[in-house]
PDB file of C-alpha atoms in Angstrom:
ATOM      1  CA  MET A   1     129.980 101.448  78.764  1.00 30.00           C
ATOM      2  CA  ARG A   2     129.492  98.705  81.330  1.00 30.00           C
ATOM      3  CA  VAL A   3     128.526  95.333  79.940  1.00 31.00           C
ATOM      4  CA  HIS A   4     127.218  92.255  81.703  1.00 33.00           C
ATOM      5  CA  GLY A   5     126.771  89.303  79.382  1.00 33.00           C
ATOM      6  CA  ALA A   6     127.575  85.684  78.818  1.00 32.00           C
ATOM      7  CA  ASN A   7     130.250  86.499  76.277  1.00 33.00           C
ATOM      8  CA  GLY A   8     131.139  89.921  77.587  1.00 35.00           C
ATOM      9  CA  ASN A   9     129.750  91.690  74.552  1.00 35.00           C
ATOM     10  CA  GLY A  10     127.097  94.286  75.079  1.00 37.00           C
ATOM     11  CA  ALA A  11     124.631  95.851  72.702  1.00 38.00           C
ATOM     12  CA  GLN A  12     126.804  97.845  70.333  1.00 38.00           C
ATOM     13  CA  PRO A  13     125.539 100.176  67.643  1.00 38.00           C
ATOM     14  CA  ASN A  14     126.062  98.837  64.136  1.00 38.00           C
ATOM     15  CA  GLY A  15     129.365  99.159  62.313  1.00 36.00           C
ATOM     16  CA  ASN A  16     131.389 102.084  63.544  1.00 37.00           C
ATOM     17  CA  GLY A  17     128.888 103.154  66.152  1.00 38.00           C
ATOM     18  CA  ASN A  18     126.803 105.323  63.868  1.00 39.00           C
ATOM     19  CA  GLY A  19     124.066 102.755  63.363  1.00 38.00           C
ATOM     20  CA  ALA A  20     122.464 101.462  60.208  1.00 37.00           C
ATOM     21  CA  GLN A  21     122.734 103.981  57.397  1.00 37.00           C
ATOM     22  CA  PRO A  22     119.823 104.654  55.084  1.00 35.00           C
ATOM     23  CA  ASN A  23     119.683 102.514  51.977  1.00 36.00           C
ATOM     24  CA  GLY A  24     119.967 103.683  48.400  1.00 36.00           C
ATOM     25  CA  ASN A  25     120.318 107.421  48.084  1.00 37.00           C
ATOM     26  CA  GLY A  26     120.510 108.068  51.802  1.00 37.00           C
ATOM     27  CA  ASN A  27     116.828 108.762  52.357  1.00 36.00           C
ATOM     28  CA  GLY A  28     115.189 106.771  55.124  1.00 37.00           C
ATOM     29  CA  ALA A  29     111.690 105.393  55.060  1.00 37.00           C
ATOM     30  CA  GLN A  30     109.125 108.158  54.949  1.00 39.00           C
ATOM     31  CA  PRO A  31     106.316 108.323  57.544  1.00 40.00           C
ATOM     32  CA  ASN A  32     103.831 106.855  55.065  1.00 42.00           C
ATOM     33  CA  GLY A  33     106.021 103.783  54.550  1.00 42.00           C
ATOM     34  CA  ASN A  34     106.867 104.446  50.877  1.00 39.00           C
ATOM     35  CA  GLY A  35     110.364 105.808  51.437  1.00 40.00           C
ATOM     36  CA  ASN A  36     113.520 104.786  49.603  1.00 39.00           C
ATOM     37  CA  GLY A  37     114.947 102.578  52.329  1.00 50.00           C
ATOM     38  CA  LEU A  38     115.026 101.639  55.991  1.00 75.00           C
ATOM     39  CA  ARG A  39     116.834 104.207  58.062  1.00 84.00           C
ATOM     40  CA  TRP A  40     117.869 101.704  60.729  1.00 88.00           C
ATOM     41  CA  GLY A  41     118.061  98.604  58.527  1.00 92.00           C
ATOM     42  CA  GLU A  42     114.856  97.216  60.072  1.00 95.00           C
ATOM     43  CA  ARG A  43     111.254  98.351  60.181  1.00 97.00           C
ATOM     44  CA  VAL A  44     110.397 100.429  63.249  1.00 98.00           C
ATOM     45  CA  THR A  45     106.966 100.925  64.796  1.00 98.00           C
ATOM     46  CA  VAL A  46     106.279 103.524  67.488  1.00 98.00           C
ATOM     47  CA  VAL A  47     103.388 102.796  69.866  1.00 98.00           C
ATOM     48  CA  ILE A  48     101.912 105.729  71.798  1.00 98.00           C
ATOM     49  CA  PRO A  49      99.266 105.029  74.448  1.00 96.00           C
ATOM     50  CA  ALA A  50      97.213 108.167  75.045  1.00 95.00           C
ATOM     51  CA  LYS A  51      94.238 109.315  77.070  1.00 94.00           C
ATOM     52  CA  ASP A  52      93.143 112.955  77.066  1.00 95.00           C
ATOM     53  CA  GLU A  53      96.504 114.174  75.745  1.00 96.00           C
ATOM     54  CA  ALA A  54      95.289 116.634  73.093  1.00 96.00           C
ATOM     55  CA  ARG A  55      97.580 119.379  74.464  1.00 95.00           C
ATOM     56  CA  ASN A  56     100.655 117.125  74.462  1.00 96.00           C
ATOM     57  CA  VAL A  57     100.463 114.609  71.641  1.00 97.00           C
ATOM     58  CA  ALA A  58     101.295 117.085  68.856  1.00 97.00           C
ATOM     59  CA  TRP A  59     104.573 117.977  70.593  1.00 97.00           C
ATOM     60  CA  VAL A  60     105.523 114.294  70.713  1.00 97.00           C
ATOM     61  CA  LEU A  61     104.572 113.506  67.117  1.00 98.00           C
ATOM     62  CA  ARG A  62     106.388 116.517  65.681  1.00 97.00           C
ATOM     63  CA  ARG A  63     109.626 115.492  67.373  1.00 97.00           C
ATOM     64  CA  LEU A  64     109.710 111.889  66.225  1.00 97.00           C
ATOM     65  CA  PRO A  65     112.768 111.366  64.015  1.00 95.00           C
ATOM     66  CA  PRO A  66     112.310 110.721  60.284  1.00 93.00           C
ATOM     67  CA  GLY A  67     112.410 107.197  58.945  1.00 93.00           C
ATOM     68  CA  ILE A  68     109.819 105.616  61.243  1.00 96.00           C
ATOM     69  CA  ASP A  69     107.795 103.086  59.284  1.00 97.00           C
ATOM     70  CA  GLU A  70     104.658 103.080  61.410  1.00 97.00           C
ATOM     71  CA  VAL A  71     103.173 105.134  64.243  1.00 98.00           C
ATOM     72  CA  ILE A  72     100.278 103.671  66.237  1.00 98.00           C
ATOM     73  CA  LEU A  73      98.256 105.805  68.649  1.00 98.00           C
ATOM     74  CA  VAL A  74      96.195 103.701  71.047  1.00 97.00           C
ATOM     75  CA  ASP A  75      93.436 105.884  72.442  1.00 96.00           C
ATOM     76  CA  GLY A  76      92.051 105.225  75.895  1.00 93.00           C
ATOM     77  CA  ASN A  77      88.573 106.612  75.155  1.00 92.00           C
ATOM     78  CA  SER A  78      89.761 110.200  75.330  1.00 94.00           C
ATOM     79  CA  ARG A  79      87.150 112.842  76.025  1.00 94.00           C
ATOM     80  CA  ASP A  80      89.170 115.577  74.351  1.00 95.00           C
ATOM     81  CA  ASP A  81      90.551 115.961  70.820  1.00 96.00           C
ATOM     82  CA  THR A  82      93.556 113.652  71.208  1.00 97.00           C
ATOM     83  CA  VAL A  83      92.747 111.612  68.100  1.00 97.00           C
ATOM     84  CA  ALA A  84      91.844 114.617  65.943  1.00 97.00           C
ATOM     85  CA  VAL A  85      95.040 116.438  66.882  1.00 97.00           C
ATOM     86  CA  ALA A  86      97.156 113.346  66.206  1.00 98.00           C
ATOM     87  CA  ARG A  87      95.615 112.870  62.762  1.00 98.00           C
ATOM     88  CA  ALA A  88      96.056 116.550  61.916  1.00 98.00           C
ATOM     89  CA  VAL A  89      99.746 116.462  62.804  1.00 97.00           C
ATOM     90  CA  ARG A  90     100.456 113.057  61.259  1.00 97.00           C
ATOM     91  CA  PRO A  91      97.851 111.963  58.685  1.00 97.00           C
ATOM     92  CA  ASP A  92      99.461 108.517  58.269  1.00 97.00           C
ATOM     93  CA  ILE A  93      99.045 107.626  61.957  1.00 98.00           C
ATOM     94  CA  VAL A  94      97.233 104.390  62.795  1.00 98.00           C
ATOM     95  CA  VAL A  95      94.605 104.949  65.488  1.00 97.00           C
ATOM     96  CA  ALA A  96      93.314 102.070  67.599  1.00 96.00           C
ATOM     97  CA  LYS A  97      91.107 101.839  70.652  1.00 92.00           C
ATOM     98  CA  GLU A  98      92.405 100.097  73.756  1.00 86.00           C
ATOM     99  CA  ARG A  99      90.622  96.831  74.485  1.00 85.00           C
ATOM    100  CA  ALA A 100      90.409  97.436  78.231  1.00 88.00           C
ATOM    101  CA  PRO A 101      91.091 100.421  80.499  1.00 89.00           C
ATOM    102  CA  GLY A 102      94.723 101.106  81.403  1.00 89.00           C
ATOM    103  CA  LYS A 103      98.145 101.876  79.970  1.00 91.00           C
ATOM    104  CA  GLY A 104      99.099  98.209  79.839  1.00 91.00           C
ATOM    105  CA  ALA A 105      96.032  97.332  77.796  1.00 94.00           C
ATOM    106  CA  ALA A 106      96.845 100.161  75.393  1.00 95.00           C
ATOM    107  CA  MET A 107     100.466  99.077  74.995  1.00 95.00           C
ATOM    108  CA  ARG A 108      99.470  95.471  74.374  1.00 95.00           C
ATOM    109  CA  THR A 109      96.932  96.569  71.771  1.00 96.00           C
ATOM    110  CA  GLY A 110      99.558  98.620  69.963  1.00 97.00           C
ATOM    111  CA  MET A 111     102.144  95.850  70.026  1.00 96.00           C
ATOM    112  CA  GLU A 112      99.647  93.339  68.667  1.00 96.00           C
ATOM    113  CA  LEU A 113      98.975  95.635  65.710  1.00 97.00           C
ATOM    114  CA  ALA A 114     102.601  96.600  65.085  1.00 97.00           C
ATOM    115  CA  ARG A 115     104.255  95.419  61.870  1.00 96.00           C
ATOM    116  CA  GLY A 116     107.764  96.649  62.625  1.00 97.00           C
ATOM    117  CA  ASP A 117     110.700  94.445  63.550  1.00 97.00           C
ATOM    118  CA  ILE A 118     111.417  96.809  66.450  1.00 98.00           C
ATOM    119  CA  ILE A 119     108.610  98.330  68.512  1.00 98.00           C
ATOM    120  CA  VAL A 120     109.298 101.473  70.545  1.00 98.00           C
ATOM    121  CA  THR A 121     106.836 102.608  73.211  1.00 97.00           C
ATOM    122  CA  ILE A 122     106.712 106.241  74.292  1.00 97.00           C
ATOM    123  CA  ASP A 123     104.256 108.241  76.387  1.00 95.00           C
ATOM    124  CA  ALA A 124     102.046 110.948  74.880  1.00 95.00           C
ATOM    125  CA  ASP A 125     102.474 113.470  77.707  1.00 94.00           C
ATOM    126  CA  GLY A 126     105.787 114.965  76.578  1.00 94.00           C
ATOM    127  CA  SER A 127     107.819 113.569  79.473  1.00 94.00           C
ATOM    128  CA  MET A 128     109.962 111.415  77.151  1.00 95.00           C
ATOM    129  CA  ASP A 129     112.134 112.958  74.449  1.00 96.00           C
ATOM    130  CA  PRO A 130     111.336 111.489  70.999  1.00 97.00           C
ATOM    131  CA  ARG A 131     114.819 112.538  69.837  1.00 95.00           C
ATOM    132  CA  GLU A 132     116.265 109.742  71.997  1.00 96.00           C
ATOM    133  CA  LEU A 133     114.581 107.107  69.851  1.00 96.00           C
ATOM    134  CA  ASP A 134     117.733 106.443  67.817  1.00 96.00           C
ATOM    135  CA  ARG A 135     119.605 105.020  70.783  1.00 96.00           C
ATOM    136  CA  TYR A 136     116.762 102.605  71.566  1.00 97.00           C
ATOM    137  CA  VAL A 137     116.568 101.312  68.003  1.00 97.00           C
ATOM    138  CA  LEU A 138     120.333 100.905  67.651  1.00 96.00           C
ATOM    139  CA  CYS A 139     120.542  98.958  70.907  1.00 97.00           C
ATOM    140  CA  ALA A 140     117.581  96.775  69.854  1.00 97.00           C
ATOM    141  CA  HIS A 141     119.595  95.427  66.930  1.00 96.00           C
ATOM    142  CA  ASP A 142     121.511  93.308  69.462  1.00 95.00           C
ATOM    143  CA  VAL A 143     119.123  92.664  72.365  1.00 97.00           C
ATOM    144  CA  ASP A 144     115.490  91.621  72.776  1.00 98.00           C
ATOM    145  CA  LEU A 145     114.345  94.387  75.132  1.00 98.00           C
ATOM    146  CA  VAL A 146     115.795  97.867  75.594  1.00 98.00           C
ATOM    147  CA  LYS A 147     114.905  99.767  78.745  1.00 96.00           C
ATOM    148  CA  GLY A 148     115.385 103.477  79.199  1.00 96.00           C
ATOM    149  CA  SER A 149     117.186 104.359  82.430  1.00 95.00           C
ATOM    150  CA  ARG A 150     116.879 107.690  84.186  1.00 93.00           C
ATOM    151  CA  PHE A 151     119.668 106.674  86.566  1.00 92.00           C
ATOM    152  CA  ALA A 152     122.294 105.534  84.078  1.00 93.00           C
ATOM    153  CA  THR A 153     125.145 107.885  83.175  1.00 90.00           C
ATOM    154  CA  ASP A 154     123.730 110.720  81.038  1.00 92.00           C
ATOM    155  CA  GLY A 155     120.199 109.926  82.192  1.00 91.00           C
ATOM    156  CA  GLY A 156     118.091 111.985  84.590  1.00 90.00           C
ATOM    157  CA  THR A 157     114.633 113.035  85.697  1.00 89.00           C
ATOM    158  CA  GLU A 158     112.764 116.206  86.600  1.00 87.00           C
ATOM    159  CA  ASP A 159     109.485 114.420  87.244  1.00 72.00           C
ATOM    160  CA  MET A 160     109.955 112.071  90.179  1.00 71.00           C
ATOM    161  CA  SER A 161     108.736 112.847  93.683  1.00 73.00           C
ATOM    162  CA  LEU A 162     110.577 111.516  96.722  1.00 81.00           C
ATOM    163  CA  VAL A 163     107.859 108.908  97.252  1.00 80.00           C
ATOM    164  CA  ARG A 164     108.146 107.659  93.671  1.00 76.00           C
ATOM    165  CA  ARG A 165     111.941 107.699  93.812  1.00 83.00           C
ATOM    166  CA  LEU A 166     111.992 105.609  96.989  1.00 87.00           C
ATOM    167  CA  GLY A 167     109.371 103.218  95.636  1.00 80.00           C
ATOM    168  CA  ASN A 168     111.236 102.741  92.373  1.00 81.00           C
ATOM    169  CA  ALA A 169     114.504 102.121  94.233  1.00 89.00           C
ATOM    170  CA  MET A 170     112.931  99.506  96.508  1.00 89.00           C
ATOM    171  CA  LEU A 171     111.203  97.659  93.668  1.00 87.00           C
ATOM    172  CA  LEU A 172     114.342  97.848  91.526  1.00 90.00           C
ATOM    173  CA  GLY A 173     116.451  96.387  94.335  1.00 89.00           C
ATOM    174  CA  LEU A 174     113.980  93.544  94.737  1.00 90.00           C
ATOM    175  CA  VAL A 175     114.049  92.753  90.998  1.00 91.00           C
ATOM    176  CA  ASN A 176     117.855  92.746  90.930  1.00 93.00           C
ATOM    177  CA  LEU A 177     117.901  90.443  93.957  1.00 92.00           C
ATOM    178  CA  LEU A 178     115.248  88.009  92.756  1.00 91.00           C
ATOM    179  CA  TYR A 179     116.220  87.926  89.094  1.00 89.00           C
ATOM    180  CA  GLY A 180     120.003  88.228  89.345  1.00 89.00           C
ATOM    181  CA  SER A 181     120.095  91.372  87.214  1.00 91.00           C
ATOM    182  CA  ARG A 182     121.931  94.698  87.433  1.00 93.00           C
ATOM    183  CA  LEU A 183     119.303  97.088  86.187  1.00 95.00           C
ATOM    184  CA  THR A 184     119.510 100.764  87.136  1.00 95.00           C
ATOM    185  CA  ASP A 185     115.835 101.672  86.556  1.00 93.00           C
ATOM    186  CA  LEU A 186     112.539  99.800  86.570  1.00 90.00           C
ATOM    187  CA  CYS A 187     109.271 101.744  86.438  1.00 86.00           C
ATOM    188  CA  TYR A 188     109.790 103.616  83.176  1.00 89.00           C
ATOM    189  CA  GLY A 189     107.836 103.086  79.972  1.00 90.00           C
ATOM    190  CA  TYR A 190     110.247 104.334  77.308  1.00 96.00           C
ATOM    191  CA  CYS A 191     111.502 101.091  75.799  1.00 96.00           C
ATOM    192  CA  ALA A 192     112.035  99.098  72.623  1.00 98.00           C
ATOM    193  CA  VAL A 193     111.230  95.445  72.074  1.00 98.00           C
ATOM    194  CA  ARG A 194     111.832  93.113  69.186  1.00 98.00           C
ATOM    195  CA  ARG A 195     108.555  91.836  67.782  1.00 97.00           C
ATOM    196  CA  SER A 196     110.048  88.335  67.671  1.00 96.00           C
ATOM    197  CA  ALA A 197     110.355  88.421  71.485  1.00 97.00           C
ATOM    198  CA  LEU A 198     106.658  89.095  72.127  1.00 96.00           C
ATOM    199  CA  PRO A 199     105.619  85.415  72.352  1.00 95.00           C
ATOM    200  CA  ALA A 200     108.136  84.850  75.154  1.00 94.00           C
ATOM    201  CA  LEU A 201     106.928  87.945  77.009  1.00 94.00           C
ATOM    202  CA  ALA A 202     103.249  86.904  76.822  1.00 93.00           C
ATOM    203  CA  LEU A 203     102.186  90.205  78.360  1.00 93.00           C
ATOM    204  CA  ARG A 204      98.985  90.297  80.415  1.00 91.00           C
ATOM    205  CA  SER A 205      98.980  93.510  82.470  1.00 89.00           C
ATOM    206  CA  ASP A 206      96.421  96.248  81.920  1.00 88.00           C
ATOM    207  CA  GLY A 207      97.924  98.983  84.112  1.00 85.00           C
ATOM    208  CA  PHE A 208     101.217 100.784  84.678  1.00 82.00           C
ATOM    209  CA  GLU A 209     102.723  97.548  85.989  1.00 88.00           C
ATOM    210  CA  ILE A 210     103.228  96.444  82.380  1.00 91.00           C
ATOM    211  CA  GLU A 211     106.541  98.349  82.409  1.00 90.00           C
ATOM    212  CA  THR A 212     107.812  96.010  85.113  1.00 90.00           C
ATOM    213  CA  GLU A 213     106.128  92.965  83.588  1.00 93.00           C
ATOM    214  CA  MET A 214     108.027  93.436  80.336  1.00 92.00           C
ATOM    215  CA  THR A 215     111.327  93.555  82.192  1.00 94.00           C
ATOM    216  CA  VAL A 216     110.883  90.633  84.550  1.00 93.00           C
ATOM    217  CA  ARG A 217     109.305  88.358  81.934  1.00 93.00           C
ATOM    218  CA  ALA A 218     112.279  89.054  79.672  1.00 95.00           C
ATOM    219  CA  LEU A 219     114.670  88.193  82.499  1.00 93.00           C
ATOM    220  CA  ARG A 220     112.670  85.119  83.422  1.00 91.00           C
ATOM    221  CA  ALA A 221     112.685  83.907  79.811  1.00 92.00           C
ATOM    222  CA  GLY A 222     116.439  84.316  79.444  1.00 94.00           C
ATOM    223  CA  LEU A 223     116.213  87.144  76.905  1.00 96.00           C
ATOM    224  CA  ARG A 224     118.910  89.776  76.523  1.00 96.00           C
ATOM    225  CA  VAL A 225     117.976  93.088  78.112  1.00 97.00           C
ATOM    226  CA  GLY A 226     119.796  96.350  77.441  1.00 96.00           C
ATOM    227  CA  GLU A 227     119.609  99.758  79.084  1.00 97.00           C
ATOM    228  CA  VAL A 228     120.188 103.142  77.475  1.00 97.00           C
ATOM    229  CA  PRO A 229     120.228 106.521  79.253  1.00 97.00           C
ATOM    230  CA  SER A 230     117.076 108.607  79.103  1.00 96.00           C
ATOM    231  CA  PHE A 231     116.011 111.955  80.520  1.00 95.00           C
ATOM    232  CA  GLU A 232     112.503 112.343  81.902  1.00 93.00           C
ATOM    233  CA  PHE A 233     110.814 115.750  81.846  1.00 92.00           C
ATOM    234  CA  PRO A 234     107.644 116.798  83.677  1.00 91.00           C
ATOM    235  CA  ARG A 235     104.516 116.206  81.623  1.00 86.00           C
ATOM    236  CA  ARG A 236     103.815 119.287  79.539  1.00 85.00           C
ATOM    237  CA  TYR A 237     100.161 119.784  80.456  1.00 88.00           C
ATOM    238  CA  GLY A 238      97.575 118.051  82.576  1.00 70.00           C
ATOM    239  CA  THR A 239      97.683 115.634  85.479  1.00 70.00           C
ATOM    240  CA  SER A 240      99.376 112.243  85.547  1.00 60.00           C
ATOM    241  CA  HIS A 241      97.174 109.151  85.580  1.00 59.00           C
ATOM    242  CA  LEU A 242      99.747 107.364  87.769  1.00 57.00           C
ATOM    243  CA  ARG A 243      98.721 106.495  91.347  1.00 62.00           C
ATOM    244  CA  ALA A 244     101.953 105.952  93.245  1.00 57.00           C
ATOM    245  CA  PHE A 245     100.771 103.623  96.032  1.00 58.00           C
ATOM    246  CA  THR A 246      98.133 101.666  94.112  1.00 70.00           C
ATOM    247  CA  ASP A 247     100.294 101.173  91.040  1.00 62.00           C
ATOM    248  CA  GLY A 248     103.356 100.442  93.193  1.00 64.00           C
ATOM    249  CA  TRP A 249     101.468  97.647  94.918  1.00 69.00           C
ATOM    250  CA  ARG A 250     100.450  96.180  91.556  1.00 76.00           C
ATOM    251  CA  VAL A 251     104.090  96.314  90.422  1.00 76.00           C
ATOM    252  CA  LEU A 252     105.153  94.417  93.537  1.00 74.00           C
ATOM    253  CA  ILE A 253     102.519  91.725  93.045  1.00 82.00           C
ATOM    254  CA  THR A 254     103.487  91.397  89.375  1.00 77.00           C
ATOM    255  CA  LEU A 255     107.207  90.915  89.920  1.00 73.00           C
ATOM    256  CA  LEU A 256     106.676  88.416  92.739  1.00 80.00           C
ATOM    257  CA  THR A 257     104.045  86.421  90.842  1.00 83.00           C
ATOM    258  CA  ILE A 258     106.214  86.078  87.746  1.00 79.00           C
ATOM    259  CA  ARG A 259     109.276  85.139  89.797  1.00 76.00           C
ATOM    260  CA  MET A 260     107.400  82.320  91.529  1.00 73.00           C
ATOM    261  CA  GLY A 261     105.673  81.098  88.367  1.00 68.00           C
ATOM    262  CA  PRO A 262     107.005  78.887  85.555  1.00 62.00           C
ATOM    263  CA  ARG A 263     109.607  80.345  83.236  1.00 62.00           C
ATOM    264  CA  GLU A 264     108.586  81.390  79.751  1.00 58.00           C
ATOM    265  CA  ARG A 265     110.475  79.684  76.951  1.00 56.00           C
ATOM    266  CA  ARG A 266     112.690  81.543  74.530  1.00 55.00           C
ATOM    267  CA  PRO A 267     110.912  82.559  71.304  1.00 52.00           C
ATOM    268  CA  ASP A 268     111.133  80.114  68.409  1.00 55.00           C
ATOM    269  CA  PRO A 269     112.371  81.986  65.303  1.00 51.00           C
ATOM    270  CA  ALA A 270     109.949  79.915  63.220  1.00 54.00           C
ATOM    271  CA  GLU A 271     106.927  81.197  65.153  1.00 51.00           C
ATOM    272  CA  PRO A 272     104.919  84.180  63.880  1.00 48.00           C
ATOM    273  CA  PRO A 273     105.774  87.286  65.912  1.00 44.00           C
ATOM    274  CA  ALA A 274     102.539  87.786  67.805  1.00 39.00           C
ATOM    275  CA  LEU A 275     101.603  88.255  71.427  1.00 42.00           C
ATOM    276  CA  ALA A 276     100.830  84.983  73.167  1.00 35.00           C
ATOM    277  CA  SER A 277      97.554  84.710  75.030  1.00 34.00           C
ATOM    278  CA  ALA A 278      97.790  81.104  76.210  1.00 33.00           C
ATOM    279  CA  PRO A 279      98.701  80.177  79.801  1.00 35.00           C
ATOM    280  CA  GLU A 280     102.386  80.366  80.649  1.00 37.00           C
ATOM    281  CA  PRO A 281     104.317  77.309  79.429  1.00 36.00           C
ATOM    282  CA  ALA A 282     106.403  75.439  81.974  1.00 35.00           C
ATOM    283  CA  GLY A 283     109.233  74.501  79.638  1.00 37.00           C
ATOM    284  CA  ALA A 284     112.867  74.381  80.661  1.00 35.00           C
ATOM    285  CA  ASP A 285     114.925  77.542  80.462  1.00 37.00           C
ATOM    286  CA  PRO A 286     118.698  77.952  80.324  1.00 36.00           C
ATOM    287  CA  GLY A 287     118.620  80.484  83.129  1.00 37.00           C
ATOM    288  CA  LEU A 288     117.978  84.100  83.925  1.00 36.00           C
ATOM    289  CA  ALA A 289     119.009  86.732  81.445  1.00 38.00           C
ATOM    290  CA  THR A 290     122.122  88.793  81.595  1.00 38.00           C
ATOM    291  CA  VAL A 291     121.690  92.527  81.382  1.00 44.00           C
ATOM    292  CA  ASP A 292     123.621  94.860  79.124  1.00 45.00           C
ATOM    293  CA  LEU A 293     124.036  98.363  80.473  1.00 47.00           C
ATOM    294  CA  VAL A 294     124.672 100.668  77.557  1.00 43.00           C
ATOM    295  CA  HIS A 295     125.708 104.125  78.692  1.00 37.00           C
ATOM    296  CA  GLY A 296     125.838 106.673  75.917  1.00 39.00           C
ATOM    297  CA  GLY A 297     125.077 106.756  72.244  1.00 41.00           C
ATOM    298  CA  GLY A 298     122.181 108.163  70.329  1.00 39.00           C
ATOM    299  CA  THR A 299     121.129 111.718  69.901  1.00 38.00           C
ATOM    300  CA  PRO A 300     121.818 113.996  72.865  1.00 36.00           C
ATOM    301  CA  SER A 301     118.667 114.997  74.647  1.00 36.00           C
TER     302      SER A 301
END
């Protein structure tokens, strides 16, 4: 583990490293929310943005670990049976429609609806392993935003072209330079965020650039950001909606705009945990965030 923080303490799993144990008789919360306890000690919501993923979404839902309190599928006006398949596999799933086109709009919709203390976002195409979710939740007990890293120790990818790899490396280097961070990955959507941190993030993006927006707004607001290793697989079926050059340009504009704009304030614990929609406040901030790099932990992929 490599840790970079004000007090030198990174995001550790609870207790002896095994995380929060289930309450009561050892049974975690059931998918319908009426279980005998919280598996991780806090309520967890999983948000899955999806568009035309009928051939993939069942694979993702079936591999989610037990004990999740809420699963929200945000449908991007799918023309196939994405919603029907999701409901057949998981009858308790909450289905919502995105409010505008794009992955970012879908993620924001899901996070606005989420009731969990910790919100995990995962793609519906099968490229992200749901069995890794434990490591995200455990890390989120101690930080505000957890980012999956394909380039951390024990991470990896089988779904990144040379063009995407070079683009990610360049944008990552720019973020580390401008924001004083030591991140190892940037454009990756497997993450966990504390619902209490959403007002400080004040997310606005509608497209794939939301993955970068979450990171740089957290850094700009002085929140604690952690990384955990993640392995990315090729999507199981279908064609990616990502457009490398167009989306890369939007990522660049996003990270530069936020860096030059006013800093977001830290979230007030007394505030209701909802997404802010007002213009960015220009309040004082104690400085850029430190970044915890957590290498290891969780369920092996």
